[in-house]
PDB file of C-alpha atoms and ligand atoms in Angstrom:
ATOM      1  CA  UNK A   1      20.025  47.821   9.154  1.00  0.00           C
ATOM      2  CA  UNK A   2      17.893  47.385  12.208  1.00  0.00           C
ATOM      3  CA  UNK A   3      19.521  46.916  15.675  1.00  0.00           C
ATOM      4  CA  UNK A   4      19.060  43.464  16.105  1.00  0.00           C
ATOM      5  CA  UNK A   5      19.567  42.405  12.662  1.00  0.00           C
ATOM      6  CA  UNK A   6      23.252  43.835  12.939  1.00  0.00           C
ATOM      7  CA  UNK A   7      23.409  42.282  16.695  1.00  0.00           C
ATOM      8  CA  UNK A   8      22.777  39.064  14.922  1.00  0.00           C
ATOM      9  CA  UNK A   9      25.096  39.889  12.112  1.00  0.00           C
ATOM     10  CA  UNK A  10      28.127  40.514  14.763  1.00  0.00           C
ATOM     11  CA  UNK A  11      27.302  37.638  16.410  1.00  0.00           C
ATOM     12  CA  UNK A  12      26.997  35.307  13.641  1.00  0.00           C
ATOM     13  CA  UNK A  13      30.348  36.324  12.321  1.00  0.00           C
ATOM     14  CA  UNK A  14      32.240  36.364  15.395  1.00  0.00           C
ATOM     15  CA  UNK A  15      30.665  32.968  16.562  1.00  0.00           C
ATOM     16  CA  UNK A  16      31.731  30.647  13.725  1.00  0.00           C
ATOM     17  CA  UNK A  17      34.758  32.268  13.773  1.00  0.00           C
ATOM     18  CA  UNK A  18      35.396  30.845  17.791  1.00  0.00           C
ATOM     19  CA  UNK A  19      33.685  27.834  16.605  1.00  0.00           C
ATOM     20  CA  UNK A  20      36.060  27.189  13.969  1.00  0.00           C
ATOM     21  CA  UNK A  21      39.682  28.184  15.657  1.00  0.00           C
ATOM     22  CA  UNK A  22      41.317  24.959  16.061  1.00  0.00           C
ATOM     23  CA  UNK A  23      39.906  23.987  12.438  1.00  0.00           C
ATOM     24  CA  UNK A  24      42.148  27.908  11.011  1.00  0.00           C
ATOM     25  CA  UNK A  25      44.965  26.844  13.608  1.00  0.00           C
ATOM     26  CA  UNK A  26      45.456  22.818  12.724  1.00  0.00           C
ATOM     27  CA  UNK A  27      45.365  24.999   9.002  1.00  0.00           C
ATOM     28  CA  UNK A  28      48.072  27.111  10.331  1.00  0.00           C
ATOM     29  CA  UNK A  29      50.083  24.689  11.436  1.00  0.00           C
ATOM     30  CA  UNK A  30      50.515  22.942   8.181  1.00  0.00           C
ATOM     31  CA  UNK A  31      51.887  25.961   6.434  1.00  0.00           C
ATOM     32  CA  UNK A  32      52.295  28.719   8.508  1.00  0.00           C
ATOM     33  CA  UNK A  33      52.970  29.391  12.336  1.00  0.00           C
ATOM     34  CA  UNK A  34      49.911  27.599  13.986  1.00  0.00           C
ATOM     35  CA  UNK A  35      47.858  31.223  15.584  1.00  0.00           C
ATOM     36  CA  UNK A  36      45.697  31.855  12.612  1.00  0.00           C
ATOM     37  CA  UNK A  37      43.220  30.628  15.117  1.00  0.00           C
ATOM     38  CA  UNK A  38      44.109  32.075  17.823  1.00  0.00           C
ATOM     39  CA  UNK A  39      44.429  35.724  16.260  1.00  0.00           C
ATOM     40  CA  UNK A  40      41.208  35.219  14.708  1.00  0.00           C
ATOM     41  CA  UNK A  41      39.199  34.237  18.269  1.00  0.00           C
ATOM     42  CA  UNK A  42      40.871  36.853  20.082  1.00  0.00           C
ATOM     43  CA  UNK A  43      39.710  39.778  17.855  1.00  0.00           C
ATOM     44  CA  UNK A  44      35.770  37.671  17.453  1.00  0.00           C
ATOM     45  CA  UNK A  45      36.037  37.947  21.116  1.00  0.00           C
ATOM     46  CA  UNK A  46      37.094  41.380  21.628  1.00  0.00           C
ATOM     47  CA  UNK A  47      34.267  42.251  18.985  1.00  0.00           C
ATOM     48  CA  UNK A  48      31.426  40.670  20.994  1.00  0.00           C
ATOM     49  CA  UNK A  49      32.983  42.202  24.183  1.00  0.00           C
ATOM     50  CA  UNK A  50      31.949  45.320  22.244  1.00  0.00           C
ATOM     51  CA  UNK A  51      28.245  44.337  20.997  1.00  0.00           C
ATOM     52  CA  UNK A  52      25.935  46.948  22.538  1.00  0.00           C
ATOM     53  CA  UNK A  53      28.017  49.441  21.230  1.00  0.00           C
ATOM     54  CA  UNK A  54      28.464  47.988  17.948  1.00  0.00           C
ATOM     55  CA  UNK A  55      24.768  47.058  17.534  1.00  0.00           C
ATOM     56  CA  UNK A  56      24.029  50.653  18.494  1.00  0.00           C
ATOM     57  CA  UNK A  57      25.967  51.951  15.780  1.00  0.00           C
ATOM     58  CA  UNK A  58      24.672  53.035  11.905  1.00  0.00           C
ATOM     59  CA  UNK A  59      26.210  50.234  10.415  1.00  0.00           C
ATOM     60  CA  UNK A  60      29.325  52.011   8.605  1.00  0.00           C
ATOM     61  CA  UNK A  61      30.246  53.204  12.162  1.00  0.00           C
ATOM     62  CA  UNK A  62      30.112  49.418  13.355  1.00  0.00           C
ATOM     63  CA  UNK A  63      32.166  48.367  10.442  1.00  0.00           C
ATOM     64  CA  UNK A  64      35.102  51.207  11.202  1.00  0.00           C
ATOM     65  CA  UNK A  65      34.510  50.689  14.858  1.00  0.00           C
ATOM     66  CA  UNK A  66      34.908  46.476  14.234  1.00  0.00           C
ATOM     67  CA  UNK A  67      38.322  47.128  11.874  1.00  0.00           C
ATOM     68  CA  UNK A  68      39.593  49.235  14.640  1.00  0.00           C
ATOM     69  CA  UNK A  69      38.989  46.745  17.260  1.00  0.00           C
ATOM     70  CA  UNK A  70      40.791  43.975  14.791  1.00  0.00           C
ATOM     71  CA  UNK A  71      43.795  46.226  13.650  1.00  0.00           C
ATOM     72  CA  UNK A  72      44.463  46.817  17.433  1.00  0.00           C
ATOM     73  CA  UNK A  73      44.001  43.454  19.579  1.00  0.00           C
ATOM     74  CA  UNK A  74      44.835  40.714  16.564  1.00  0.00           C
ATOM     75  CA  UNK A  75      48.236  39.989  15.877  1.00  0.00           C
ATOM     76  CA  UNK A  76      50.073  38.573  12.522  1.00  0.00           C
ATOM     77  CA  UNK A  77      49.276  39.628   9.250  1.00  0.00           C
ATOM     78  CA  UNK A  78      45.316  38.511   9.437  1.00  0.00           C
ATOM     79  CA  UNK A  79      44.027  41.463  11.776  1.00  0.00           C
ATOM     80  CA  UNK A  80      45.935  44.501   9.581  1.00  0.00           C
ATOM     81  CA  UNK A  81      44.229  42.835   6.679  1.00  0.00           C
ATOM     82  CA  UNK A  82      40.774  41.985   8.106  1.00  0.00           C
ATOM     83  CA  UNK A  83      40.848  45.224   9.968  1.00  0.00           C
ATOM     84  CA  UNK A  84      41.460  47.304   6.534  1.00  0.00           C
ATOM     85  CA  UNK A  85      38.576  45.057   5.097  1.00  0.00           C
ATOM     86  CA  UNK A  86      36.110  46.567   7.661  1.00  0.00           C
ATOM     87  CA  UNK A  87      37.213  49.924   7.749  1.00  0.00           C
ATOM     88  CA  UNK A  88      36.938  50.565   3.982  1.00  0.00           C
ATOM     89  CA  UNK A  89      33.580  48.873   4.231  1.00  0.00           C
ATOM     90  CA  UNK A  90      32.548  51.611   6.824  1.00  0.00           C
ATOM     91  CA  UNK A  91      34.031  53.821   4.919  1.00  0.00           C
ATOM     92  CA  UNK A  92      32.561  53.463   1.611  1.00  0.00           C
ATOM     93  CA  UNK A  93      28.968  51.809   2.448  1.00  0.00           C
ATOM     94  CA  UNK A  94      26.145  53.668   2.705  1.00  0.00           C
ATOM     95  CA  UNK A  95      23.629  54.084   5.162  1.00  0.00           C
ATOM     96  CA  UNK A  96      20.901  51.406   3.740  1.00  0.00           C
ATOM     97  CA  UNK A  97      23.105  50.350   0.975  1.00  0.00           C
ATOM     98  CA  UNK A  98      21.458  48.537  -2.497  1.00  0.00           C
ATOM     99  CA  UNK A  99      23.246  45.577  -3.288  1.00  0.00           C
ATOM    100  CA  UNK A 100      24.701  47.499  -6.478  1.00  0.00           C
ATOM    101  CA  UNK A 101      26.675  49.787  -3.676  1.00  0.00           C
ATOM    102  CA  UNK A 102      27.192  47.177  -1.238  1.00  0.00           C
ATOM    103  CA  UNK A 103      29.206  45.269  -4.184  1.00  0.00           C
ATOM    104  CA  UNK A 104      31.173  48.859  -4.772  1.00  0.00           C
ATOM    105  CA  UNK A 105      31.835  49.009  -1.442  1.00  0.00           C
ATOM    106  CA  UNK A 106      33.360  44.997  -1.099  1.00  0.00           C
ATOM    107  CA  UNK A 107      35.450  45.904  -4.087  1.00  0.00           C
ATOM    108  CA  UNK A 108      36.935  48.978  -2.769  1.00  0.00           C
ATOM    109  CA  UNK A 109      37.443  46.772   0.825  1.00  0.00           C
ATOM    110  CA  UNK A 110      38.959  43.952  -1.118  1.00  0.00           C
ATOM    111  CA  UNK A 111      41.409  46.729  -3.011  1.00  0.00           C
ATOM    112  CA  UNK A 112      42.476  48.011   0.307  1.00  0.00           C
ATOM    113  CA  UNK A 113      43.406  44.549   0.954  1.00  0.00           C
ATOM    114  CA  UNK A 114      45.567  44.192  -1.669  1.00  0.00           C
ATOM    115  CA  UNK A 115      47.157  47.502  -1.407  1.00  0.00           C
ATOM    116  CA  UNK A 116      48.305  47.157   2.214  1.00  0.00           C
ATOM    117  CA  UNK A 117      48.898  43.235   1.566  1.00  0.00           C
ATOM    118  CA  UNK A 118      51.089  44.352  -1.024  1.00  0.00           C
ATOM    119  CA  UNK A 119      49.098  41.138  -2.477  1.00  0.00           C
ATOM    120  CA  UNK A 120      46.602  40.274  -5.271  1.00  0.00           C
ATOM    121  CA  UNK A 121      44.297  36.974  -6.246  1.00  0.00           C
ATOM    122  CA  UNK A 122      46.405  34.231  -7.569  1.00  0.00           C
ATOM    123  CA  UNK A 123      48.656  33.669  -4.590  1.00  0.00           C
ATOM    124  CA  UNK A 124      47.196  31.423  -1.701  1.00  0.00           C
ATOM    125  CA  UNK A 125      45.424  34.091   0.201  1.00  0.00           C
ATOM    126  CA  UNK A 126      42.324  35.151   1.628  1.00  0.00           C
ATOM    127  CA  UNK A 127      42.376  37.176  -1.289  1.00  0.00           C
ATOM    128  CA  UNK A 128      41.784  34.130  -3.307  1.00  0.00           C
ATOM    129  CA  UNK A 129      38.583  34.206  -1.363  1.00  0.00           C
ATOM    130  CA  UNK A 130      37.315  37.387  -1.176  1.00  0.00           C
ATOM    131  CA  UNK A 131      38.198  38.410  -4.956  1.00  0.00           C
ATOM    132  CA  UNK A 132      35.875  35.628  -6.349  1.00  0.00           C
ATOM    133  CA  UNK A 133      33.238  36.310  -4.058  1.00  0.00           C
ATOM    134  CA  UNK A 134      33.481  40.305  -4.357  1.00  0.00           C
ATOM    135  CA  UNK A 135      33.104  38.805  -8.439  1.00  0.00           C
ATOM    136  CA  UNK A 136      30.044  36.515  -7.406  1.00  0.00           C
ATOM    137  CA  UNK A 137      28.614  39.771  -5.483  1.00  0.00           C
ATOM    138  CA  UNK A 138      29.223  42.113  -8.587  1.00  0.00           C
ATOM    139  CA  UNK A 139      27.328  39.935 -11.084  1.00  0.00           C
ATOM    140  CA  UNK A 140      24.092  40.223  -9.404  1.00  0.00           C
ATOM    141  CA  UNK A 141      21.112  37.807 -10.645  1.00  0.00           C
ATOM    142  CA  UNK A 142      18.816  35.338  -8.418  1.00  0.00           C
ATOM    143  CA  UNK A 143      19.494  33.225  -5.905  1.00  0.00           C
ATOM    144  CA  UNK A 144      22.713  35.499  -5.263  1.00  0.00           C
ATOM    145  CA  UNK A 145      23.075  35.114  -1.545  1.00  0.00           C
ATOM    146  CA  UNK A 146      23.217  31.136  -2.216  1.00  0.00           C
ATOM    147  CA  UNK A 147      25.663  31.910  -5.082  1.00  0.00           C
ATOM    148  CA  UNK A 148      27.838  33.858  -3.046  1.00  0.00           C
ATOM    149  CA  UNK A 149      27.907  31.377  -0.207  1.00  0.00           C
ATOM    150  CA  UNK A 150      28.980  28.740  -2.945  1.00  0.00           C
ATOM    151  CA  UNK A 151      31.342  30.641  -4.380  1.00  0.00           C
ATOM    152  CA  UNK A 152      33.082  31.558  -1.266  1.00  0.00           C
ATOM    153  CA  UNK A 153      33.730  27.829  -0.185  1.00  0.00           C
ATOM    154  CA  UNK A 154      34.963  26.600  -3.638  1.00  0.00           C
ATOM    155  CA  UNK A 155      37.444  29.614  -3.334  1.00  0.00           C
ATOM    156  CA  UNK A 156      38.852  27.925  -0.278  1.00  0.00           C
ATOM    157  CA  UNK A 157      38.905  24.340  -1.518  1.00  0.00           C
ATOM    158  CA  UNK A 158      40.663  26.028  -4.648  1.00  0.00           C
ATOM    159  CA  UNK A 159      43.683  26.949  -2.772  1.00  0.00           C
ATOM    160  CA  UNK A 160      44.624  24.111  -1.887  1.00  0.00           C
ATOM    161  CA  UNK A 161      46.599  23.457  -5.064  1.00  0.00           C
ATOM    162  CA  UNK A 162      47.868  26.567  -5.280  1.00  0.00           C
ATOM    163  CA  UNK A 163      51.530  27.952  -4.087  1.00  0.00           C
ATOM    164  CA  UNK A 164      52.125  30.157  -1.613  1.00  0.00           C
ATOM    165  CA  UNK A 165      53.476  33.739  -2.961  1.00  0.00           C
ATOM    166  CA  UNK A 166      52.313  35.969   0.031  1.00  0.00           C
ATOM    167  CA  UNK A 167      52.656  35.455   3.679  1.00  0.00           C
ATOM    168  CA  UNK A 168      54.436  33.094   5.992  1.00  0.00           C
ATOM    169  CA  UNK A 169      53.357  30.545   3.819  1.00  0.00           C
ATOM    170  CA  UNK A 170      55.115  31.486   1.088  1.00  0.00           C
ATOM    171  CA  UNK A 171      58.790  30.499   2.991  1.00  0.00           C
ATOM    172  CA  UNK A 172      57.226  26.749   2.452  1.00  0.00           C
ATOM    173  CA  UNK A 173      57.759  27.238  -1.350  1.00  0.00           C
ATOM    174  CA  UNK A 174      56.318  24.092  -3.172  1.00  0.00           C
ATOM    175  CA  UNK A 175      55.940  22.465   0.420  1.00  0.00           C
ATOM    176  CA  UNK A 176      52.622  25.031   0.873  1.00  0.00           C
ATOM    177  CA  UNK A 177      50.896  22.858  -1.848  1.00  0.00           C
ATOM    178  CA  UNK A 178      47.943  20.321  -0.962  1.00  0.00           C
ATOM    179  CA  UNK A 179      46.990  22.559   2.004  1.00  0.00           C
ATOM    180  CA  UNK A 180      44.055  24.940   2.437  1.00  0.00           C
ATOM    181  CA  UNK A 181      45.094  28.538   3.209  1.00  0.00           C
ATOM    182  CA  UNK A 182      43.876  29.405   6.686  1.00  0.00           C
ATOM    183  CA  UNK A 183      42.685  32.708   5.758  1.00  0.00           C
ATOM    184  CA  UNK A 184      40.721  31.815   2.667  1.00  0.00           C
ATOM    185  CA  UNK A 185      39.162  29.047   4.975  1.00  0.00           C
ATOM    186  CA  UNK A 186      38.151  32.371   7.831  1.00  0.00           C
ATOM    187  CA  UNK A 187      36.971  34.491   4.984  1.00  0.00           C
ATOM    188  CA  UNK A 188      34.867  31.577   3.951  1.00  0.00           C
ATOM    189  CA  UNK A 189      33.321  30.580   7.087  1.00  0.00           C
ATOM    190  CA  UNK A 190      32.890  34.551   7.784  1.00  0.00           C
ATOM    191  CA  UNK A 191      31.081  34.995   4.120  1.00  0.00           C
ATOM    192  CA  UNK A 192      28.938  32.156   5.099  1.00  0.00           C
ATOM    193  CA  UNK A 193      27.433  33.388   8.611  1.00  0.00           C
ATOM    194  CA  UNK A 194      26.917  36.938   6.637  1.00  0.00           C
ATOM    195  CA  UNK A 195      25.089  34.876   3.864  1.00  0.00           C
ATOM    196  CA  UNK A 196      23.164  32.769   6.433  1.00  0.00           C
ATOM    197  CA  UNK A 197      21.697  36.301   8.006  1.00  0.00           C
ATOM    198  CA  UNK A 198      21.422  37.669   5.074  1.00  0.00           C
ATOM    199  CA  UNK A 199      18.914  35.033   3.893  1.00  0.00           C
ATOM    200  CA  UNK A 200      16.386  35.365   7.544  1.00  0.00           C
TER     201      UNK A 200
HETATM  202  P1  ADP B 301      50.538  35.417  10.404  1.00  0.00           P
HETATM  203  O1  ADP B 301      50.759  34.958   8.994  1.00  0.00           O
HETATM  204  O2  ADP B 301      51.215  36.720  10.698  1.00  0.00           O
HETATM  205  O3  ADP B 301      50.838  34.344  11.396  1.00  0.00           O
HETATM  206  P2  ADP B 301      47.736  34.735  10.571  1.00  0.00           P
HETATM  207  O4  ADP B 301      48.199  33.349  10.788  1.00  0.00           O
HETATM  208  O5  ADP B 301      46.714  35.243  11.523  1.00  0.00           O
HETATM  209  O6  ADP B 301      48.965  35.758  10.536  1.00  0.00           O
HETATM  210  O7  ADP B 301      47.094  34.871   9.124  1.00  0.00           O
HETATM  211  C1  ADP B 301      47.611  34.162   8.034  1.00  0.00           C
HETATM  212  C2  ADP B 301      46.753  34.412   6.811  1.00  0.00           C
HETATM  213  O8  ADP B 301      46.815  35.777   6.433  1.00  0.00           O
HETATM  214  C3  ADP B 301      47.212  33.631   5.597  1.00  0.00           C
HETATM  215  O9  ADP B 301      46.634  32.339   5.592  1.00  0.00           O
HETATM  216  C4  ADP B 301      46.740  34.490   4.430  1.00  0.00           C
HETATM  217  O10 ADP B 301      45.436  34.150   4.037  1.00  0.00           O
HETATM  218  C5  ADP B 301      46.687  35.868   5.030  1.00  0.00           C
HETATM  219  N1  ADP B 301      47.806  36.699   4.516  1.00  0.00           N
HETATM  220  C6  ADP B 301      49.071  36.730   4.961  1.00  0.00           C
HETATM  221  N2  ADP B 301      49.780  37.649   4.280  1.00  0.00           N
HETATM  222  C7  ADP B 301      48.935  38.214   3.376  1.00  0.00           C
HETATM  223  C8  ADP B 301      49.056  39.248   2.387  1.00  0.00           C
HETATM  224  N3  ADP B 301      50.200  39.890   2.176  1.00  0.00           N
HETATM  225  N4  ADP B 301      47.957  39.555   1.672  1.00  0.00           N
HETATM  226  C9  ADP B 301      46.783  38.939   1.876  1.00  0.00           C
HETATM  227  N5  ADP B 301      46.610  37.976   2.808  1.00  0.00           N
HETATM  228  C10 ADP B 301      47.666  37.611   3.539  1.00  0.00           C
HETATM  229 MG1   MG B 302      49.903  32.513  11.482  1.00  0.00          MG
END
């Protein structure tokens, strides 16, 4: 990926992610302990502090370097988890990836997920976001950056019928119905701003 494509890419990401932090912390409040929003703007932030470097890098390197940055500044369970999601990414993705390898390389992410999450789809997650949309990726077809887009937003709206299993939310029992996970809503608006460069 060119320079400034993955400068834009960064940016996109870690944008609507400060954009959106009172939206993922009013979230957090309902069901969990209210810093979804603010764990999630700290670690944009210390991302974009990083930028040059990162939009210097092949892009594997940025993705390791990015899930570094989030393991280490972002508290709660959210950084781990979207830290793990980055690194496997670097890990796994090739240089100038096809999208067949770039939809290996999102499954093997969203495993790592689960494995360290001790977690799986099904239990009011971001998982609940990024397995569909790791599905919509795998299945290929036209129009599939639209698809994906789609795909990742009903994911969100899905959960909020669903019962917590995983995470803080889970101590809310049948109290954590009716409410939209916070970290299906971040991987949503983070799929999105990918999508939306993806499409330029
Ligand atoms: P914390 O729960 O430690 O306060 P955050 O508020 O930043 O951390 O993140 C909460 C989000 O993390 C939840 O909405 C959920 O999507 C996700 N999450 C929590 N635990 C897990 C887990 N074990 N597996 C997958 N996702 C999880
Ligand atoms: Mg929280």
């Amino acid at each position: 990926m060119e320079s400034s494509a993955q400068r834009r890419l960064i940016e996109e990401v870690a944008n609507v992610v400060i954009s959106h932090a009172d939206e993922l912390t009013t979230l957090d409040q309902a069901i969990g302990d209210g810093d979804h929003g603010l764990n999630m703007k700290r670690g944009a932030l210390a991302i974009l502090e990083r930028l040059d470097d990162l939009a210097a890098k092949p892009l594997p390197d940025a993705l390791t370097a990015a899930g570094q940055t989030l393991v280490m500044k972002v508290g709660g369970a959210s950084g781990p988890l979207y830290g793990t999601l980055l690194m496997t990414l670097g890990k796994d993705l090739p240089m100038a990836p096809s999208r067949d390898e770039l939809a290996r390389a999102v499954g093997l992410a969203v495993a790592a997920v689960k494995k360290i999450g001790r977690s799986d789809v099904g239990q009011k997650t971001m998982l609940d976001v990024l397995g569909p949309v790791h599905e919509e990726l795998a299945s290929g077809g036209s129009g599939l950056v639209d698809r994906v887009r789609q795909r990742g937003a009903a994911a969100a709206d899905a959960t909020v019928p669903m019962k917590a299993i995983k995470g803080r939310a889970s101590f809310l029992g049948d109290r954590s119905i009716g409410h939209m996970d916070p970290g299906a809503r971040s991987a949503s608006l983070m799929i999105a701003a990918v999508c939306t460069v993806m499409e330029d």
